Backbone as JSON, one array per atom type, in Angstrom:
{
  "sequence": "MTNHSNFNVALLGIPFDDNSSFERGPALAPEKIREVLNNGSLNGATELGVNLRESAFWLDAGDVNIATASDFIDNIEQRCDELLTQNTRLLTLGGDHSISYPILKSYRKFFDKLSILHIDAHSDLYDSFKGNRYSNACPFARVMEDGLCDRLVQVGIRTLNLHQNEQIKKFNVESLEMRNWPLAEPLVFDHPVYLSLDIDGIDPAFAPGVSHREPGGLTTREVINLIHQINMPLVGADIVEFNPNKDIDNMTSQLAAKLVKEVAGKMLQANA",
  "N": [[17.68, 24.83, -1.3], [20.25, 27.2, -1.79], [20.97, 29.59, 0.69], [20.66, 33.04, 0.36], [21.39, 36.5, 0.95], [19.69, 38.22, -0.36], [17.09, 37.89, -2.82], [15.51, 37.57, -6.02], [12.1, 38.11, -7.0], [10.03, 36.82, -9.38], [7.51, 37.56, -11.71], [5.71, 35.27, -13.47], [4.14, 34.23, -16.33], [1.77, 31.74, -17.3], [0.07, 30.97, -19.8], [-2.08, 28.84, -20.19], [-4.61, 26.52, -20.65], [-5.45, 24.0, -21.35], [-6.06, 21.8, -19.84], [-8.38, 22.34, -18.55], [-11.38, 21.42, -17.02], [-13.97, 22.11, -17.51], [-14.76, 24.84, -18.6], [-12.99, 26.76, -21.03], [-10.61, 29.49, -20.91], [-8.98, 30.52, -18.78], [-6.39, 30.75, -19.84], [-6.2, 33.28, -20.83], [-5.73, 34.89, -18.71], [-3.09, 35.75, -17.6], [-2.21, 37.91, -19.28], [-4.33, 39.71, -18.92], [-4.22, 40.27, -16.17], [-1.69, 41.43, -15.93], [-2.19, 43.71, -17.44], [-3.93, 45.16, -15.76], [-2.22, 45.54, -13.57], [-0.4, 47.28, -14.66], [-1.71, 49.5, -15.65], [-1.96, 51.95, -14.4], [-3.99, 52.55, -12.58], [-3.52, 51.42, -10.17], [-1.2, 51.86, -7.5], [2.24, 51.03, -6.64], [2.49, 50.16, -4.06], [2.34, 47.82, -1.42], [0.33, 46.3, 1.16], [1.99, 45.48, 3.17], [4.13, 47.14, 3.14], [6.02, 47.02, 1.12], [7.09, 48.43, -1.85], [6.39, 47.68, -5.0], [7.05, 48.87, -7.42], [9.29, 50.25, -6.86], [11.1, 48.4, -6.12], [14.1, 46.68, -6.54], [14.17, 44.02, -6.72], [11.97, 42.86, -7.82], [10.6, 41.51, -10.68], [9.6, 40.91, -14.11], [9.24, 37.93, -15.72], [8.16, 37.22, -18.11], [6.3, 34.97, -20.25], [5.72, 31.42, -20.16], [6.56, 29.39, -22.83], [4.64, 27.05, -24.28], [4.91, 24.3, -26.17], [3.23, 22.17, -27.2], [0.17, 20.74, -25.95], [0.79, 18.31, -24.79], [3.35, 18.7, -23.96], [3.32, 20.24, -21.72], [4.09, 19.78, -19.02], [6.91, 19.31, -19.05], [7.81, 21.69, -20.32], [7.01, 23.75, -18.54], [8.24, 22.94, -16.13], [10.99, 23.03, -16.88], [11.39, 25.78, -17.43], [10.85, 26.89, -14.92], [12.92, 25.68, -13.47], [15.12, 26.98, -14.63], [14.8, 29.64, -13.73], [14.69, 29.39, -10.9], [17.24, 28.42, -10.41], [18.67, 30.7, -10.75], [18.56, 32.11, -8.4], [16.02, 33.16, -8.09], [12.73, 33.52, -7.11], [9.32, 32.45, -7.63], [6.31, 33.91, -8.72], [3.58, 32.86, -10.06], [1.32, 33.17, -12.77], [-1.56, 31.58, -13.71], [-3.87, 30.7, -16.33], [-4.91, 27.25, -15.99], [-5.42, 25.04, -13.11], [-3.79, 22.87, -13.41], [-1.19, 23.59, -13.89], [0.19, 23.82, -11.53], [1.34, 21.43, -10.71], [3.73, 20.79, -12.4], [5.21, 23.09, -11.7], [5.67, 22.67, -8.97], [7.1, 20.31, -9.12], [9.5, 21.32, -10.0], [10.13, 23.09, -7.87], [10.56, 21.32, -5.76], [13.09, 20.34, -6.18], [14.71, 22.3, -5.23], [14.03, 22.9, -2.65], [14.31, 21.26, 0.24], [12.58, 20.93, 2.34], [9.18, 21.62, 2.38], [6.1, 23.21, 2.65], [2.7, 23.31, 1.54], [0.26, 25.72, 1.09], [-2.93, 25.65, 0.12], [-5.43, 27.32, -1.38], [-8.77, 27.12, -2.2], [-11.91, 26.28, -3.74], [-12.19, 23.66, -4.3], [-10.8, 20.39, -3.8], [-9.04, 19.3, -5.63], [-7.97, 16.74, -5.93], [-8.6, 14.51, -7.37], [-7.98, 11.26, -8.63], [-8.14, 10.77, -11.33], [-9.79, 12.64, -13.85], [-12.49, 12.73, -15.96], [-11.08, 11.02, -17.57], [-8.54, 12.11, -17.64], [-5.53, 12.35, -16.16], [-4.07, 14.54, -15.63], [-5.74, 16.64, -15.4], [-7.24, 19.81, -14.43], [-8.52, 19.19, -12.13], [-6.96, 17.44, -10.74], [-4.26, 18.06, -9.84], [-3.13, 17.98, -7.21], [-3.25, 15.38, -6.4], [-1.26, 14.28, -8.0], [0.92, 15.75, -7.03], [1.07, 14.83, -4.37], [1.45, 12.08, -4.73], [4.01, 12.1, -5.82], [5.51, 13.03, -3.77], [6.06, 15.79, -3.39], [5.84, 17.7, -1.46], [6.01, 18.35, 2.08], [3.86, 18.79, 3.65], [0.45, 19.36, 3.13], [-1.93, 21.78, 3.21], [-5.25, 22.65, 2.96], [-7.52, 25.26, 2.32], [-10.76, 26.69, 2.34], [-12.31, 24.81, 1.13], [-15.21, 23.32, -0.25], [-16.64, 21.37, -1.62], [-16.5, 18.59, -1.36], [-16.52, 15.13, -2.24], [-17.14, 11.54, -1.99], [-14.91, 10.16, -3.15], [-12.93, 12.14, -3.11], [-12.68, 12.56, -0.35], [-11.64, 10.09, 0.35], [-9.17, 10.27, -0.91], [-8.04, 12.37, 0.54], [-7.68, 11.13, 3.03], [-5.93, 9.08, 2.25], [-3.61, 10.49, 1.45], [-3.05, 11.98, 3.65], [-3.91, 14.67, 3.92], [-4.5, 17.94, 5.1], [-7.46, 19.14, 5.12], [-9.38, 21.85, 5.25], [-12.52, 22.61, 5.69], [-15.03, 24.91, 4.45], [-17.42, 24.83, 5.83], [-16.7, 24.66, 8.42], [-15.57, 27.05, 8.99], [-14.91, 30.08, 10.84], [-11.33, 29.39, 11.2], [-10.33, 27.55, 14.06], [-7.88, 27.98, 15.23], [-4.97, 29.92, 14.37], [-3.15, 29.2, 11.32], [-0.13, 27.42, 11.48], [3.07, 26.99, 10.32], [5.92, 24.85, 9.77], [7.89, 24.78, 7.91], [9.31, 26.32, 4.93], [6.9, 27.93, 2.79], [4.79, 27.26, 0.05], [2.38, 28.84, -1.87], [-0.66, 28.04, -3.34], [-3.1, 29.44, -5.1], [-6.26, 29.31, -5.95], [-8.56, 31.18, -7.68], [-11.27, 30.65, -7.43], [-11.57, 29.86, -4.82], [-12.29, 32.05, -3.44], [-15.32, 33.7, -2.62], [-17.89, 33.86, -5.12], [-19.24, 36.29, -5.1], [-17.28, 38.17, -4.77], [-15.48, 37.4, -6.68], [-16.41, 36.84, -9.55], [-15.35, 36.01, -11.96], [-14.68, 33.22, -12.79], [-14.5, 29.78, -13.83], [-15.83, 27.84, -12.41], [-18.12, 28.61, -10.43], [-18.64, 28.73, -7.05], [-20.67, 29.16, -4.48], [-20.44, 30.45, -1.06], [-17.86, 30.94, -0.19], [-14.54, 32.22, 0.73], [-13.88, 35.6, 1.8], [-12.41, 38.46, 0.15], [-10.77, 39.93, 1.97], [-10.33, 37.99, 3.97], [-8.72, 36.15, 2.62], [-6.47, 37.73, 1.96], [-5.6, 38.3, 4.56], [-4.91, 35.69, 5.4], [-2.68, 35.28, 3.76], [-0.93, 37.32, 4.64], [-0.49, 36.43, 7.23], [1.06, 34.15, 7.14], [3.52, 32.29, 8.69], [6.04, 31.41, 8.11], [8.79, 31.68, 5.7], [7.5, 32.74, 2.6], [7.93, 31.2, -0.28], [7.21, 30.8, -2.87], [4.54, 30.97, -5.3], [1.38, 30.42, -6.91], [-1.23, 31.85, -8.83], [-4.28, 31.02, -9.94], [-6.81, 29.96, -12.34], [-8.41, 32.2, -12.85], [-10.82, 33.38, -15.01], [-11.13, 35.4, -17.58], [-13.2, 35.54, -19.44], [-15.5, 35.16, -18.03], [-15.76, 37.25, -16.33], [-17.04, 40.19, -14.58], [-17.35, 43.47, -15.23], [-14.59, 43.81, -14.85], [-14.1, 43.03, -12.21], [-12.85, 40.71, -11.14], [-10.36, 40.66, -12.34], [-9.22, 42.95, -11.2], [-9.19, 42.1, -8.55], [-7.43, 39.89, -8.76], [-5.07, 41.21, -9.47], [-4.64, 42.73, -7.15], [-4.17, 40.61, -5.37], [-1.8, 39.59, -6.47], [-0.07, 41.71, -5.84], [-0.11, 41.65, -2.99], [0.8, 39.05, -2.42], [3.33, 39.15, -3.63], [4.44, 41.2, -2.08], [4.53, 39.92, 0.41], [6.32, 37.82, -0.17], [8.63, 39.29, -0.74], [9.2, 40.51, 1.6], [11.17, 39.29, 3.1], [13.5, 40.26, 2.06], [13.79, 42.72, 3.13]],
  "CA": [[18.17, 26.0, -2.02], [21.27, 27.95, -1.08], [20.46, 30.82, 1.28], [21.31, 34.28, -0.02], [20.82, 37.6, 1.7], [18.59, 38.76, -1.16], [16.69, 37.09, -3.98], [14.5, 38.18, -6.86], [10.8, 37.46, -7.18], [9.66, 37.04, -10.77], [6.17, 37.27, -12.2], [5.83, 34.34, -14.61], [2.84, 33.86, -16.89], [1.6, 30.45, -17.98], [-1.24, 31.08, -20.46], [-2.37, 27.46, -20.59], [-5.84, 26.01, -20.04], [-5.86, 22.79, -22.07], [-6.53, 20.8, -18.89], [-9.62, 22.79, -17.91], [-12.36, 20.33, -17.04], [-15.31, 22.62, -17.76], [-14.75, 25.92, -19.58], [-11.7, 27.37, -21.32], [-10.55, 30.92, -20.67], [-7.88, 30.95, -17.91], [-5.17, 31.09, -20.59], [-6.22, 34.72, -21.09], [-5.58, 35.61, -17.45], [-1.84, 36.48, -17.36], [-2.21, 39.19, -20.0], [-5.31, 40.6, -18.31], [-3.73, 40.69, -14.85], [-0.6, 42.39, -16.18], [-2.8, 44.95, -17.91], [-4.4, 45.89, -14.58], [-1.07, 45.93, -12.76], [0.4, 48.3, -15.34], [-2.51, 50.53, -16.32], [-1.91, 53.22, -13.69], [-5.03, 52.73, -11.56], [-2.95, 50.92, -8.91], [0.2, 52.19, -7.25], [3.04, 49.84, -6.4], [2.63, 49.87, -2.64], [1.59, 46.71, -0.85], [-0.08, 46.58, 2.54], [3.09, 45.13, 4.07], [5.15, 48.17, 3.07], [6.91, 46.84, -0.02], [6.63, 49.11, -3.07], [6.89, 46.84, -6.09], [7.6, 49.69, -8.5], [10.58, 50.76, -6.42], [11.92, 47.27, -5.7], [15.04, 46.13, -7.52], [14.1, 42.56, -6.67], [10.7, 42.45, -8.44], [10.78, 41.54, -12.13], [8.66, 40.14, -14.93], [9.99, 36.94, -16.5], [7.43, 36.87, -19.32], [5.43, 33.79, -20.26], [6.25, 30.12, -20.57], [6.14, 28.96, -24.16], [4.28, 25.63, -24.26], [4.89, 23.9, -27.58], [1.97, 21.45, -27.39], [-0.44, 20.4, -24.66], [1.48, 17.14, -24.22], [4.65, 19.13, -23.45], [3.16, 21.29, -20.72], [4.84, 19.5, -17.8], [8.34, 19.54, -19.29], [8.07, 23.1, -20.64], [6.87, 24.55, -17.32], [9.28, 22.54, -15.19], [12.28, 23.51, -17.33], [11.47, 27.22, -17.25], [10.96, 27.14, -13.49], [14.28, 25.3, -13.09], [16.04, 28.05, -15.06], [14.66, 30.81, -12.87], [15.06, 29.06, -9.52], [18.69, 28.3, -10.39], [19.22, 32.06, -10.75], [18.19, 32.74, -7.12], [14.77, 33.87, -8.34], [11.53, 32.8, -6.7], [8.32, 32.62, -8.67], [4.89, 34.17, -8.53], [3.12, 32.41, -11.37], [-0.05, 33.43, -13.15], [-2.19, 30.65, -14.64], [-3.75, 29.29, -16.52], [-5.7, 26.37, -15.13], [-4.69, 24.59, -11.93], [-2.85, 21.79, -13.73], [0.18, 24.1, -13.95], [0.85, 23.75, -10.22], [2.12, 20.2, -10.59], [5.11, 20.94, -12.88], [5.91, 24.11, -10.91], [6.11, 22.05, -7.72], [8.17, 19.37, -9.48], [10.72, 22.11, -10.01], [10.41, 23.61, -6.53], [11.06, 20.27, -4.85], [14.53, 20.18, -6.41], [15.43, 23.4, -4.6], [13.62, 23.03, -1.26], [14.23, 19.94, 0.87], [11.38, 20.97, 3.17], [8.24, 22.55, 1.76], [4.67, 23.07, 2.92], [1.82, 23.97, 0.57], [-1.04, 26.27, 1.47], [-3.76, 25.57, -1.08], [-6.71, 27.99, -1.2], [-9.55, 26.63, -3.33], [-13.22, 25.69, -3.44], [-12.11, 22.24, -4.63], [-9.57, 19.77, -3.3], [-8.17, 18.98, -6.78], [-7.29, 15.5, -5.56], [-9.06, 13.36, -8.16], [-6.95, 10.43, -9.26], [-8.31, 11.07, -12.74], [-11.09, 13.29, -14.07], [-12.86, 12.63, -17.37], [-10.03, 10.28, -18.25], [-7.31, 12.91, -17.72], [-4.83, 12.37, -14.87], [-3.45, 15.86, -15.48], [-6.82, 17.62, -15.38], [-7.15, 20.8, -13.35], [-9.13, 18.58, -10.94], [-6.07, 16.37, -10.26], [-2.84, 18.34, -9.61], [-2.58, 17.68, -5.89], [-3.03, 13.94, -6.36], [0.07, 14.07, -8.58], [1.88, 16.33, -6.09], [1.23, 13.96, -3.2], [2.05, 10.82, -5.2], [5.43, 12.3, -6.1], [6.19, 13.52, -2.57], [6.59, 17.12, -3.7], [5.76, 18.58, -0.29], [5.98, 17.67, 3.37], [2.55, 19.03, 4.26], [-0.52, 20.05, 2.28], [-3.05, 22.34, 3.95], [-6.23, 23.21, 2.04], [-8.46, 26.17, 2.96], [-11.81, 27.16, 1.44], [-12.91, 23.65, 0.47], [-16.66, 23.23, -0.04], [-17.2, 20.52, -2.68], [-15.93, 17.24, -1.23], [-17.33, 13.93, -2.42], [-16.56, 10.35, -1.36], [-13.57, 9.89, -3.69], [-11.99, 13.14, -2.61], [-12.43, 12.26, 1.06], [-10.73, 8.94, 0.37], [-7.85, 10.77, -1.27], [-7.56, 13.15, 1.69], [-7.17, 10.18, 4.01], [-4.8, 8.37, 1.66], [-2.42, 11.33, 1.39], [-2.91, 12.7, 4.91], [-4.08, 16.08, 3.61], [-5.28, 18.73, 6.06], [-8.46, 19.83, 4.3], [-10.16, 22.67, 6.18], [-13.73, 22.93, 4.93], [-15.69, 26.17, 4.76], [-18.51, 24.63, 6.78], [-16.13, 24.8, 9.75], [-14.91, 28.35, 9.06], [-13.48, 30.37, 10.74], [-10.42, 28.45, 11.82], [-10.27, 27.64, 15.52], [-6.56, 28.49, 15.58], [-4.21, 30.33, 13.18], [-2.28, 28.21, 10.71], [1.27, 27.52, 11.85], [3.89, 26.13, 9.47], [7.27, 24.58, 10.27], [8.8, 24.79, 6.77], [8.94, 27.31, 3.92], [5.55, 27.74, 2.28], [4.38, 27.56, -1.32], [0.95, 29.16, -1.9], [-1.39, 27.81, -4.58], [-4.32, 30.19, -4.84], [-7.3, 29.23, -6.98], [-9.46, 32.32, -7.48], [-12.62, 30.24, -7.02], [-11.63, 29.73, -3.38], [-12.96, 33.27, -2.98], [-16.74, 33.66, -2.95], [-18.18, 34.5, -6.4], [-19.66, 37.68, -4.9], [-16.07, 38.98, -4.93], [-14.69, 36.89, -7.81], [-17.3, 36.15, -10.49], [-14.65, 35.59, -13.18], [-14.13, 31.87, -12.69], [-15.28, 28.79, -14.58], [-16.6, 27.03, -11.47], [-18.6, 29.47, -9.34], [-19.09, 27.93, -5.92], [-21.0, 30.07, -3.38], [-20.07, 30.05, 0.29], [-16.41, 30.96, -0.07], [-13.8, 33.2, 1.5], [-13.89, 36.98, 1.35], [-11.11, 38.98, -0.25], [-9.98, 40.27, 3.15], [-9.91, 36.76, 4.64], [-7.6, 35.58, 1.87], [-5.31, 38.59, 2.17], [-5.12, 38.07, 5.92], [-4.23, 34.39, 5.42], [-1.37, 35.48, 3.14], [-0.1, 38.14, 5.53], [-0.22, 35.75, 8.49], [1.94, 32.99, 6.97], [4.56, 32.52, 9.68], [7.34, 30.99, 7.57], [9.03, 32.35, 4.42], [6.69, 32.38, 1.43], [9.01, 31.06, -1.26], [6.66, 30.67, -4.21], [3.08, 31.02, -5.34], [0.67, 30.54, -8.17], [-2.61, 32.36, -8.8], [-4.8, 30.28, -11.09], [-8.23, 29.74, -12.61], [-9.16, 33.39, -13.24], [-11.33, 33.25, -16.38], [-11.62, 36.71, -18.0], [-14.45, 35.42, -20.2], [-16.62, 35.1, -17.08], [-15.67, 38.37, -15.4], [-18.06, 41.24, -14.61], [-16.79, 44.82, -15.02], [-13.19, 43.68, -14.4], [-14.01, 42.81, -10.76], [-11.92, 39.64, -10.78], [-9.0, 41.06, -12.75], [-8.74, 43.86, -10.17], [-8.9, 41.27, -7.39], [-6.22, 39.11, -9.03], [-3.93, 42.13, -9.4], [-4.43, 43.0, -5.73], [-3.55, 39.43, -4.77], [-0.41, 39.57, -6.93], [0.68, 42.67, -5.04], [0.05, 41.23, -1.59], [1.67, 37.87, -2.4], [4.7, 39.62, -3.91], [4.91, 41.92, -0.9], [4.86, 38.93, 1.45], [7.53, 37.11, -0.58], [9.78, 40.19, -0.73], [9.45, 40.97, 2.98], [12.42, 38.7, 3.61], [14.62, 41.05, 1.56], [13.81, 44.03, 3.78]],
  "C": [[19.21, 26.71, -1.17], [20.68, 29.25, -0.56], [21.3, 31.99, 0.82], [20.66, 35.4, 0.77], [19.63, 38.21, 0.96], [18.32, 37.85, -2.35], [15.68, 37.91, -4.78], [13.2, 37.4, -6.76], [10.33, 37.83, -8.58], [8.2, 36.68, -11.01], [6.32, 36.44, -13.47], [4.44, 33.96, -15.08], [2.86, 32.48, -17.52], [0.2, 30.45, -18.6], [-1.69, 29.75, -21.06], [-3.63, 27.0, -19.88], [-6.36, 24.76, -20.74], [-6.37, 21.71, -21.13], [-7.75, 21.26, -18.1], [-10.69, 21.73, -18.09], [-13.76, 20.8, -17.41], [-15.32, 23.68, -18.85], [-13.33, 26.44, -19.79], [-11.77, 28.87, -21.03], [-9.41, 31.35, -19.76], [-6.56, 31.25, -18.62], [-5.07, 32.59, -20.88], [-5.83, 35.53, -19.86], [-4.25, 36.35, -17.29], [-1.79, 37.84, -18.04], [-3.15, 40.19, -19.33], [-4.83, 41.12, -16.96], [-2.6, 41.7, -15.01], [-1.16, 43.74, -16.63], [-3.27, 45.8, -16.72], [-3.23, 46.38, -13.74], [-0.34, 47.14, -13.35], [-0.39, 49.49, -15.87], [-2.59, 51.86, -15.56], [-2.97, 53.42, -12.64], [-4.55, 52.26, -10.19], [-1.55, 51.5, -8.72], [0.95, 50.91, -6.88], [3.12, 49.4, -4.96], [1.77, 48.69, -2.22], [1.27, 47.04, 0.61], [1.02, 46.29, 3.55], [4.27, 46.08, 3.94], [6.17, 48.02, 1.98], [6.31, 47.56, -1.22], [7.23, 48.39, -4.27], [7.55, 47.67, -7.19], [8.95, 50.3, -8.13], [11.54, 49.64, -6.04], [12.8, 46.78, -6.83], [14.94, 44.62, -7.62], [12.82, 42.0, -7.29], [10.84, 42.58, -9.94], [9.72, 40.7, -12.81], [9.45, 39.23, -15.85], [9.25, 36.52, -17.76], [6.59, 35.63, -19.15], [6.21, 32.54, -20.63], [5.69, 29.77, -21.93], [5.9, 27.45, -24.13], [4.05, 25.19, -25.7], [3.58, 23.21, -27.95], [1.44, 21.08, -26.02], [0.3, 19.24, -23.99], [2.83, 17.51, -23.62], [4.53, 20.02, -22.22], [3.98, 21.03, -19.45], [6.32, 19.83, -17.99], [8.64, 21.02, -19.53], [8.01, 23.98, -19.4], [8.0, 24.22, -16.34], [10.64, 23.1, -15.59], [12.44, 25.01, -17.13], [11.59, 27.58, -15.77], [12.36, 26.79, -12.98], [15.26, 26.43, -13.43], [15.99, 29.25, -14.1], [15.07, 30.54, -11.43], [16.57, 28.92, -9.37], [19.36, 29.66, -10.27], [18.87, 32.83, -9.47], [16.96, 33.62, -7.29], [13.62, 32.98, -7.92], [10.36, 33.26, -7.55], [6.94, 32.92, -8.12], [4.26, 33.97, -9.9], [1.65, 32.7, -11.57], [-0.53, 32.36, -14.12], [-3.27, 31.38, -15.4], [-4.66, 28.52, -15.58], [-4.8, 25.75, -14.06], [-3.73, 23.45, -12.23], [-1.41, 22.28, -13.74], [0.92, 23.97, -12.62], [1.74, 22.52, -10.1], [3.53, 20.36, -11.16], [5.88, 22.03, -12.16], [6.48, 23.47, -9.64], [7.13, 20.94, -7.96], [9.51, 20.1, -9.48], [11.09, 22.57, -8.61], [11.02, 22.56, -5.62], [12.55, 20.02, -5.03], [15.35, 21.19, -5.6], [15.1, 23.56, -3.12], [13.42, 21.63, -0.67], [13.0, 19.82, 1.75], [10.44, 22.01, 2.59], [6.82, 22.19, 2.19], [3.89, 23.8, 1.84], [0.57, 24.45, 1.29], [-1.85, 26.41, 0.2], [-5.12, 26.18, -0.76], [-7.57, 27.71, -2.42], [-10.94, 26.24, -2.84], [-13.18, 24.17, -3.54], [-10.8, 21.66, -4.12], [-8.58, 19.43, -4.4], [-7.33, 17.73, -6.53], [-7.8, 14.28, -6.33], [-7.87, 12.57, -8.67], [-6.96, 10.64, -10.77], [-9.68, 11.72, -12.9], [-11.36, 13.33, -15.56], [-11.74, 11.99, -18.19], [-8.68, 10.98, -18.32], [-6.68, 12.98, -16.33], [-4.13, 13.71, -14.61], [-4.48, 16.98, -15.59], [-6.58, 18.66, -14.28], [-7.85, 20.32, -12.08], [-8.19, 17.6, -10.24], [-4.69, 16.8, -9.77], [-2.31, 17.91, -8.26], [-2.54, 16.18, -5.62], [-1.65, 13.62, -6.91], [1.16, 14.6, -7.64], [2.14, 15.38, -4.93], [1.83, 12.62, -3.58], [3.56, 10.94, -5.34], [6.2, 12.83, -4.89], [6.79, 14.9, -2.74], [6.44, 18.12, -2.56], [5.76, 17.71, 0.97], [4.64, 17.81, 4.06], [1.69, 19.8, 3.28], [-1.71, 20.47, 3.14], [-3.97, 23.03, 2.96], [-7.25, 24.04, 2.81], [-9.49, 26.61, 1.91], [-12.63, 26.05, 0.81], [-14.4, 23.55, 0.79], [-17.35, 22.37, -1.1], [-16.78, 19.06, -2.54], [-16.97, 16.16, -1.51], [-16.58, 12.73, -1.83], [-15.14, 10.09, -1.85], [-12.55, 10.88, -3.14], [-11.69, 12.93, -1.13], [-11.5, 11.06, 1.22], [-9.3, 9.38, 0.05], [-7.23, 11.6, -0.14], [-6.98, 12.23, 2.75], [-5.92, 9.47, 3.5], [-3.51, 9.18, 1.75], [-2.2, 12.16, 2.65], [-2.93, 14.22, 4.68], [-4.89, 16.74, 4.73], [-6.25, 19.61, 5.26], [-9.44, 20.53, 5.23], [-11.38, 23.21, 5.43], [-14.36, 24.24, 5.39], [-16.82, 26.01, 5.75], [-18.02, 24.76, 8.22], [-15.39, 26.13, 9.93], [-15.61, 29.22, 10.1], [-12.63, 29.33, 11.46], [-10.4, 28.65, 13.34], [-8.96, 28.24, 15.99], [-5.86, 28.94, 14.3], [-3.38, 29.19, 12.63], [-0.84, 28.47, 11.13], [2.05, 26.51, 11.02], [5.29, 26.0, 10.06], [8.32, 24.65, 9.17], [8.43, 25.95, 5.85], [7.64, 26.92, 3.23], [5.47, 28.11, 0.8], [2.86, 27.75, -1.3], [0.39, 28.85, -3.29], [-2.81, 28.35, -4.39], [-5.23, 30.12, -6.07], [-8.31, 30.34, -6.69], [-10.85, 31.87, -7.05], [-12.7, 29.84, -5.55], [-12.33, 30.92, -2.74], [-14.41, 33.22, -3.44], [-17.0, 34.39, -4.27], [-18.77, 35.9, -6.28], [-18.49, 38.63, -5.09], [-15.32, 38.63, -6.21], [-15.59, 36.12, -8.78], [-16.58, 35.56, -11.71], [-13.93, 34.28, -13.04], [-15.03, 30.9, -13.44], [-16.21, 28.0, -13.68], [-17.03, 27.9, -10.29], [-19.21, 28.61, -8.23], [-19.38, 28.86, -4.74], [-20.54, 29.53, -2.03], [-18.59, 30.11, 0.56], [-15.85, 32.06, 0.8], [-14.03, 34.61, 0.95], [-12.48, 37.37, 0.89], [-10.23, 39.26, 0.95], [-9.51, 39.03, 3.89], [-8.72, 36.13, 3.94], [-6.34, 36.42, 2.05], [-4.74, 38.4, 3.56], [-4.4, 36.74, 6.05], [-2.82, 34.52, 4.85], [-0.44, 36.22, 4.09], [0.33, 37.37, 6.77], [0.64, 34.49, 8.35], [3.2, 33.23, 7.8], [5.95, 32.07, 9.25], [7.57, 31.7, 6.23], [8.1, 31.82, 3.32], [7.63, 32.38, 0.24], [8.51, 30.89, -2.69], [5.15, 30.68, -4.16], [2.59, 30.92, -6.77], [-0.74, 31.07, -7.9], [-3.27, 31.87, -10.08], [-6.32, 30.37, -11.18], [-9.07, 31.02, -12.73], [-9.54, 33.23, -14.72], [-11.9, 34.59, -16.82], [-12.93, 36.66, -18.78], [-15.68, 35.46, -19.3], [-16.68, 36.31, -16.15], [-16.8, 39.37, -15.6], [-17.37, 42.56, -14.28], [-15.39, 44.78, -14.42], [-13.04, 43.48, -12.89], [-12.9, 41.81, -10.42], [-10.5, 39.95, -11.23], [-8.4, 42.03, -11.75], [-8.37, 43.08, -8.9], [-7.6, 40.49, -7.6], [-4.98, 40.0, -8.95], [-3.61, 42.5, -7.95], [-3.74, 41.83, -5.05], [-2.09, 39.29, -5.2], [0.43, 40.5, -6.07], [0.94, 42.17, -3.63], [0.91, 39.97, -1.47], [3.11, 38.28, -2.64], [5.27, 40.36, -2.71], [5.32, 40.98, 0.22], [6.16, 38.2, 1.09], [8.78, 37.99, -0.43], [10.09, 40.75, 0.65], [10.81, 40.49, 3.5], [13.65, 39.46, 3.13], [14.78, 42.38, 2.29], [14.98, 44.13, 4.77]]
}
């Protein structure tokens, strides 16, 4: 991507959950997260000193219109291409985790070097799940097959089976399991970073509104600190798998909105 002194960061909704492998509901998330962001209970200030409500570089690009489930890859990729071409980087709200694959197909056209930080309870590396190669259990197998990143680092993982371990070895993925948490050393990246943040990477005590509750996860503060400590430019992100149907007293919608703010603040730091 051509370097510019300033760039926009756009909030992009993808209300799509046709590839959910267990329960539907994440398609409702973008609207719910925007509602919390805009309802007045939160101010625009992020912990890193960026005030989103005062930033000329923070905008809302609306939602991706997906014609049919079979068109989801092309529809998402094309919309991301349009925005990235306009010197706009993306903070995307899913939706299920299958949306990450077409987003990263687009990103790879604009970034010759790209690392992915993937926060999740699951590795999402199945070659196929329930007969669907584009399931929300499979996006990073497709990403690695297509060479869409130079390095994939996974944090929060606590559900590995034999097949997933085989895939980790096959694709040379750095999968950092929760059983070995905390990290012995801070993460250090050599290339721009794309963050893919599955809400179920966070412990269900903090984030009950997910389809796959997996105890033993990260705390909210641990995730925020991971975001703040990224040492290279954060050039894109998705926040996925929030299921409003499973939420309790809006706990997870408030968490998702907080994460949007902190991710956006980190992305916009480079404009300061």
